[in-house]
Coordinates of C-alpha atoms and ligand atoms in Angstrom, one line a residue:
M9 CA 222.1 -65.8 -28.3
T10 CA 222.2 -62.9 -25.9
M11 CA 223.6 -59.5 -26.6
F12 CA 224.9 -56.6 -24.5
R13 CA 223.5 -53.2 -25.7
Q14 CA 224.6 -49.9 -24.4
N15 CA 222.5 -46.9 -23.8
F16 CA 224.1 -44.3 -26.0
L17 CA 223.5 -41.4 -23.5
T18 CA 224.1 -42.9 -20.1
K19 CA 226.6 -45.6 -21.2
E20 CA 224.6 -48.1 -19.1
W21 CA 224.6 -51.7 -20.4
V22 CA 221.5 -54.0 -20.8
I23 CA 221.6 -57.7 -21.7
M24 CA 218.9 -58.6 -24.2
A25 CA 217.9 -62.2 -23.4
P26 CA 214.7 -63.3 -25.1
E27 CA 215.2 -67.0 -24.3
R28 CA 215.1 -66.3 -20.5
K29 CA 211.3 -66.8 -20.6
A30 CA 211.8 -70.6 -20.5
R31 CA 213.5 -70.7 -17.1
P32 CA 212.1 -73.2 -14.6
H33 CA 210.2 -72.1 -11.6
D34 CA 209.6 -74.3 -8.6
F35 CA 208.1 -71.8 -6.2
E36 CA 205.1 -72.9 -4.3
F37 CA 203.7 -70.5 -1.8
K38 CA 203.8 -72.9 1.1
E39 CA 207.6 -73.5 0.5
E40 CA 208.2 -69.8 0.7
K41 CA 206.7 -69.8 4.2
G42 CA 209.5 -72.0 5.5
E43 CA 207.8 -75.3 4.9
A44 CA 210.1 -76.5 2.1
P45 CA 210.9 -80.2 2.2
E46 CA 214.4 -81.5 2.6
Y47 CA 214.1 -83.0 -0.9
S48 CA 211.8 -81.9 -3.8
P49 CA 211.3 -84.3 -6.8
R50 CA 210.6 -81.3 -9.0
C51 CA 213.8 -79.4 -8.1
P52 CA 216.6 -79.7 -10.7
F53 CA 219.3 -79.2 -8.0
C54 CA 218.3 -81.8 -5.5
P55 CA 220.5 -85.0 -5.5
G56 CA 219.6 -87.5 -8.2
N57 CA 217.6 -85.0 -10.2
H58 CA 218.3 -83.2 -13.4
S59 CA 221.5 -81.3 -12.6
E60 CA 223.3 -84.2 -11.1
K61 CA 222.3 -86.5 -14.0
H62 CA 223.0 -84.1 -16.8
E63 CA 225.5 -81.5 -15.7
E64 CA 229.1 -82.2 -15.0
A65 CA 230.5 -80.5 -11.9
I66 CA 232.9 -77.7 -12.7
F67 CA 233.9 -77.8 -9.0
E68 CA 232.7 -80.1 -6.2
I69 CA 233.2 -80.6 -2.5
R70 CA 232.4 -84.2 -1.4
E71 CA 232.0 -85.9 1.9
G72 CA 232.5 -89.7 1.5
S73 CA 230.5 -90.8 -1.6
N74 CA 228.1 -87.8 -1.6
W75 CA 228.6 -84.2 -2.8
V76 CA 227.9 -81.4 -0.3
L77 CA 228.4 -78.6 -2.8
R78 CA 228.5 -78.5 -6.6
V79 CA 229.3 -75.8 -9.1
V80 CA 227.7 -76.3 -12.6
K81 CA 227.2 -74.3 -15.8
N82 CA 224.1 -72.2 -15.6
R83 CA 221.8 -73.8 -18.3
Y84 CA 219.7 -70.7 -18.3
G85 CA 222.7 -68.4 -18.0
L86 CA 222.8 -65.1 -19.8
L87 CA 226.3 -65.5 -21.3
S88 CA 228.2 -68.2 -23.2
P89 CA 232.0 -68.7 -23.5
E90 CA 231.6 -70.3 -26.9
I91 CA 231.1 -67.0 -28.7
K92 CA 233.5 -64.1 -29.2
A93 CA 232.9 -60.8 -27.5
E94 CA 232.8 -58.9 -30.8
R95 CA 231.8 -55.2 -30.6
S96 CA 229.8 -53.6 -33.3
K97 CA 227.7 -50.6 -33.9
E98 CA 224.2 -50.1 -35.2
N99 CA 224.2 -46.4 -36.1
F100 CA 225.4 -44.8 -32.9
N101 CA 224.4 -47.8 -30.7
L102 CA 227.1 -50.1 -29.4
K103 CA 226.5 -53.8 -29.0
V104 CA 228.6 -56.8 -27.9
K105 CA 227.8 -60.4 -28.4
G106 CA 226.9 -62.2 -25.1
Y107 CA 230.3 -63.7 -24.4
G108 CA 231.1 -64.7 -20.8
F109 CA 230.6 -67.4 -18.2
A110 CA 227.5 -68.1 -16.1
E111 CA 227.7 -70.7 -13.3
V112 CA 225.5 -71.8 -10.4
V113 CA 226.9 -72.8 -7.0
I114 CA 224.5 -75.4 -5.6
E115 CA 225.3 -74.7 -2.0
S116 CA 223.9 -77.8 -0.3
P117 CA 222.3 -81.1 -1.2
Y118 CA 219.4 -80.1 1.1
H119 CA 216.5 -78.3 -0.6
N120 CA 215.5 -76.5 2.6
K121 CA 218.8 -75.3 3.9
N122 CA 219.7 -71.6 4.0
F123 CA 221.5 -68.9 5.9
S124 CA 218.8 -69.2 8.6
N125 CA 220.0 -72.8 9.4
Y126 CA 223.5 -73.2 7.8
T127 CA 226.3 -74.4 10.0
M128 CA 229.8 -72.8 9.9
P129 CA 231.3 -75.7 7.8
E130 CA 228.5 -75.3 5.2
V131 CA 229.2 -71.5 4.9
K132 CA 232.9 -72.2 4.7
N133 CA 232.4 -74.6 1.8
I134 CA 230.4 -71.9 -0.1
L135 CA 233.1 -69.3 0.4
I136 CA 235.8 -71.8 -0.7
A137 CA 233.8 -72.5 -3.9
Y138 CA 233.4 -68.7 -4.5
R139 CA 237.2 -68.2 -4.2
E140 CA 238.0 -71.2 -6.4
R141 CA 235.7 -70.1 -9.2
Y142 CA 236.6 -66.4 -8.9
D143 CA 240.3 -67.2 -9.4
K144 CA 239.7 -69.6 -12.3
L145 CA 237.3 -67.2 -14.1
S146 CA 239.6 -64.2 -13.6
A147 CA 242.4 -66.1 -15.3
H148 CA 240.4 -65.6 -18.6
C149 CA 241.6 -61.9 -18.5
P150 CA 241.8 -59.9 -20.8
E151 CA 238.7 -61.4 -22.4
I152 CA 237.0 -61.4 -19.0
D153 CA 237.1 -58.1 -17.1
L154 CA 234.6 -58.6 -14.3
V155 CA 233.7 -61.6 -12.1
L156 CA 230.5 -61.0 -10.2
I157 CA 229.3 -63.4 -7.4
F158 CA 225.8 -62.9 -6.1
R159 CA 223.0 -64.6 -4.3
N160 CA 219.3 -63.9 -4.8
H161 CA 217.1 -65.2 -2.0
G162 CA 213.3 -65.1 -2.1
R163 CA 210.8 -64.3 -4.8
L164 CA 211.2 -60.5 -4.4
A165 CA 214.9 -60.8 -5.0
G166 CA 214.4 -62.5 -8.4
T167 CA 215.0 -66.1 -7.5
S168 CA 213.4 -68.7 -9.8
L169 CA 214.3 -71.7 -7.6
I170 CA 214.1 -72.3 -3.9
H171 CA 217.0 -74.7 -3.6
P172 CA 219.9 -72.8 -1.9
H173 CA 222.2 -71.5 -4.6
S174 CA 224.4 -68.5 -5.7
Q175 CA 225.5 -67.4 -9.1
I176 CA 228.7 -66.4 -10.7
I177 CA 228.8 -64.3 -13.9
A178 CA 232.0 -63.3 -15.7
T179 CA 231.7 -60.6 -18.3
P180 CA 233.9 -58.8 -20.9
I181 CA 232.5 -55.4 -19.8
V182 CA 232.6 -53.3 -16.6
P183 CA 229.2 -51.8 -15.7
L184 CA 228.9 -48.0 -15.4
S185 CA 228.0 -48.2 -11.7
L186 CA 231.3 -49.9 -10.9
R187 CA 233.2 -47.5 -13.1
T188 CA 231.6 -44.6 -11.2
S189 CA 232.5 -46.1 -7.8
L190 CA 236.1 -46.7 -9.1
L191 CA 236.4 -43.1 -10.2
G192 CA 235.1 -41.8 -6.9
A193 CA 237.5 -44.1 -5.0
R194 CA 240.4 -43.1 -7.1
T195 CA 239.8 -39.4 -6.7
F196 CA 239.4 -39.8 -2.9
C197 CA 242.7 -41.8 -2.8
D198 CA 244.5 -39.1 -4.8
E199 CA 243.3 -36.4 -2.5
E200 CA 243.6 -38.1 0.9
G201 CA 246.4 -40.6 0.2
I202 CA 244.4 -43.6 1.6
C203 CA 242.0 -46.1 0.2
P204 CA 238.5 -44.7 1.0
F205 CA 237.3 -48.0 2.4
C206 CA 240.2 -48.3 4.8
Q207 CA 239.4 -44.8 5.9
L208 CA 235.7 -45.7 6.3
I209 CA 236.6 -48.6 8.5
K210 CA 238.8 -46.4 10.7
E211 CA 236.0 -43.7 11.0
E212 CA 233.2 -46.1 11.6
K213 CA 235.2 -47.9 14.3
S214 CA 235.8 -44.7 16.1
K215 CA 232.1 -43.6 15.9
K216 CA 230.6 -47.0 16.6
T217 CA 227.1 -45.9 15.5
R218 CA 226.8 -48.0 12.3
I219 CA 228.6 -51.2 13.1
A220 CA 226.4 -54.3 12.6
Y221 CA 229.0 -56.9 13.6
E222 CA 232.7 -57.2 13.9
N223 CA 235.4 -59.9 14.4
S224 CA 239.1 -59.9 14.1
S225 CA 239.3 -59.8 10.2
F226 CA 236.0 -58.4 9.1
I227 CA 233.6 -55.6 9.9
A228 CA 229.9 -55.3 8.9
L229 CA 228.5 -51.7 8.6
C230 CA 225.2 -50.2 7.6
P231 CA 226.4 -47.5 5.2
F232 CA 225.8 -43.8 5.9
A233 CA 223.8 -43.4 2.7
S234 CA 222.1 -46.9 2.7
K235 CA 219.9 -47.2 -0.4
V236 CA 217.5 -49.7 1.2
P237 CA 216.6 -50.5 4.8
Y238 CA 219.1 -52.8 6.5
E239 CA 221.7 -52.6 3.7
V240 CA 224.9 -54.0 5.1
W241 CA 228.5 -53.9 3.8
I242 CA 230.9 -56.6 4.9
L243 CA 234.5 -55.4 4.5
P244 CA 237.8 -57.1 5.2
K245 CA 240.0 -55.2 7.6
R246 CA 243.0 -56.1 5.4
H247 CA 243.2 -54.0 2.3
S248 CA 242.7 -55.9 -1.0
A249 CA 241.0 -54.6 -4.2
K250 CA 240.4 -58.2 -5.4
F251 CA 238.0 -60.6 -3.7
E252 CA 240.3 -62.9 -1.7
F253 CA 240.9 -64.2 1.8
R254 CA 243.6 -66.2 3.4
E255 CA 243.1 -69.6 5.1
I256 CA 243.2 -67.9 8.6
E257 CA 240.5 -65.4 7.5
L258 CA 238.0 -68.0 6.2
E259 CA 236.6 -68.7 9.6
D260 CA 236.0 -65.0 10.3
L261 CA 234.4 -64.4 6.8
A262 CA 232.0 -67.4 7.4
D263 CA 231.3 -66.0 10.9
V264 CA 230.4 -62.5 9.8
L265 CA 228.3 -63.6 6.8
L266 CA 226.4 -66.2 8.9
K267 CA 225.9 -63.8 11.9
V268 CA 224.6 -60.9 9.8
L269 CA 222.3 -63.0 7.6
S270 CA 220.9 -65.1 10.5
S271 CA 220.4 -61.9 12.5
L272 CA 218.4 -60.4 9.6
H273 CA 216.4 -63.7 9.4
K274 CA 215.7 -63.4 13.2
I275 CA 214.4 -59.8 12.6
F276 CA 212.3 -60.4 9.5
G277 CA 211.7 -64.2 9.2
D278 CA 212.3 -65.5 5.7
F279 CA 212.9 -62.3 3.9
S280 CA 214.0 -61.6 0.3
Y281 CA 217.5 -60.2 -0.3
N282 CA 220.4 -60.1 -2.7
Y283 CA 224.0 -60.0 -1.8
L284 CA 226.8 -59.2 -4.2
I285 CA 230.5 -59.5 -3.9
K286 CA 232.0 -56.3 -5.2
S287 CA 235.6 -56.7 -6.3
A288 CA 237.7 -54.5 -8.6
P289 CA 237.7 -55.4 -12.3
V290 CA 240.4 -58.0 -13.1
E291 CA 242.7 -55.4 -14.7
D292 CA 242.6 -53.3 -11.5
Y293 CA 243.4 -56.1 -9.0
N294 CA 246.3 -54.4 -7.3
V295 CA 245.0 -50.9 -7.0
E296 CA 245.3 -49.0 -3.7
Y297 CA 242.0 -47.2 -4.0
F298 CA 239.5 -50.1 -4.2
H299 CA 238.6 -52.5 -1.4
W300 CA 236.4 -55.6 -2.0
H301 CA 233.3 -56.0 0.0
I302 CA 230.0 -57.8 0.2
D303 CA 226.9 -55.7 -0.2
I304 CA 223.7 -57.2 1.3
L305 CA 220.5 -55.6 0.0
P306 CA 217.3 -56.7 1.7
R307 CA 214.2 -56.4 -0.4
L308 CA 211.9 -55.0 2.2
V309 CA 210.5 -52.1 0.3
T310 CA 209.4 -51.7 -3.3
H311 CA 210.9 -49.0 -5.4
A312 CA 208.7 -47.2 -7.9
G313 CA 208.6 -44.4 -10.3
F314 CA 210.5 -41.8 -8.2
E315 CA 213.5 -44.1 -7.7
M316 CA 213.5 -45.2 -11.3
G317 CA 213.1 -41.7 -12.6
S318 CA 215.5 -39.9 -10.3
D319 CA 217.9 -42.7 -9.1
I320 CA 217.3 -41.2 -5.6
Y321 CA 216.2 -43.9 -3.2
V322 CA 213.8 -43.3 -0.4
N323 CA 214.9 -45.3 2.7
P324 CA 212.5 -45.3 5.7
V325 CA 215.0 -46.8 8.2
L326 CA 218.1 -45.0 9.4
P327 CA 221.3 -47.1 9.1
E328 CA 222.1 -46.2 12.7
E329 CA 218.9 -47.9 13.9
A330 CA 219.3 -50.9 11.5
S331 CA 222.9 -51.6 12.6
R332 CA 221.8 -51.5 16.3
K333 CA 219.1 -54.2 15.6
I334 CA 221.4 -56.4 13.6
Y335 CA 224.2 -56.1 16.2
F336 CA 221.8 -57.0 19.0
N337 CA 220.4 -60.1 17.2
A338 CA 223.9 -61.2 15.9
S339 CA 225.3 -61.1 19.4
S340 CA 222.5 -63.0 20.9
R341 CA 222.7 -65.9 18.4
Ligands
LIG27 ZN1 216.2 -78.9 -4.3
LIG28 ZN1 241.3 -50.4 1.6

């Protein structure tokens, strides 16, 4: 069983997960270099293999008799819905039993598919699955307070399997970093009378120096204080604190995500990255001061002692230069 433990000084949470050591790894160096086969007999997610045989789909998209996307319970997930999120103290240390949900979105039946070769219908299916599971898991409020969707790609991003997949984790706690962003956003909104992200979109559109891509419903920006080289935020132009999109916005969301990631693939080849969908906690869904967005974090540099000790990141690439390159490669797709 896993356990959340809180740092008593900083209030940051850690999940203690000793059984994680048993996770499967299917990496082979040649596969990482873009030579992965369409099907791998050792992969648990490929059709006919372990996942399909033993794990019921929580959500599925089918074409004819075959699945094209499956969402399953994460067998090696950190959290479990079967236990209660009891809080207790050990002296002054707070701990919470590892209650929550952990799911895997198997994005494609093909082992070697990715954002470098996905088609628009494939990306749309992924986004539909995200929205479906996001809404279903949010309905567990008040036990669940945060639903986080993320994708790790490449060994440096912490992936243990090559097969294209994303993950969804729903937790009973809100991490300190999100609490800090929410507080900053709320203060900004109180002072300026507008959501800080809506204001950001306005200002970046007038400056035009950090726009990485744009269509009618979404804008991709390299943030002013990017923590890592080529960090990109994808923001909806329509204000919403909660992760959501309307049917008419689906095409544009798939377009911006595919254009930005395939542009980065063109620049760096098969690079490692994480992306995270940052949404307000479930209890704050209707607030005026938060605005959901996707944060893409390429793993192009390694952070070391200085960053860990100071929380000050050293970024060798200006966002103004990164956005220009992404824009150029996204437009010439
Ligand atoms: Zn596979
Ligand atoms: Zn907004």
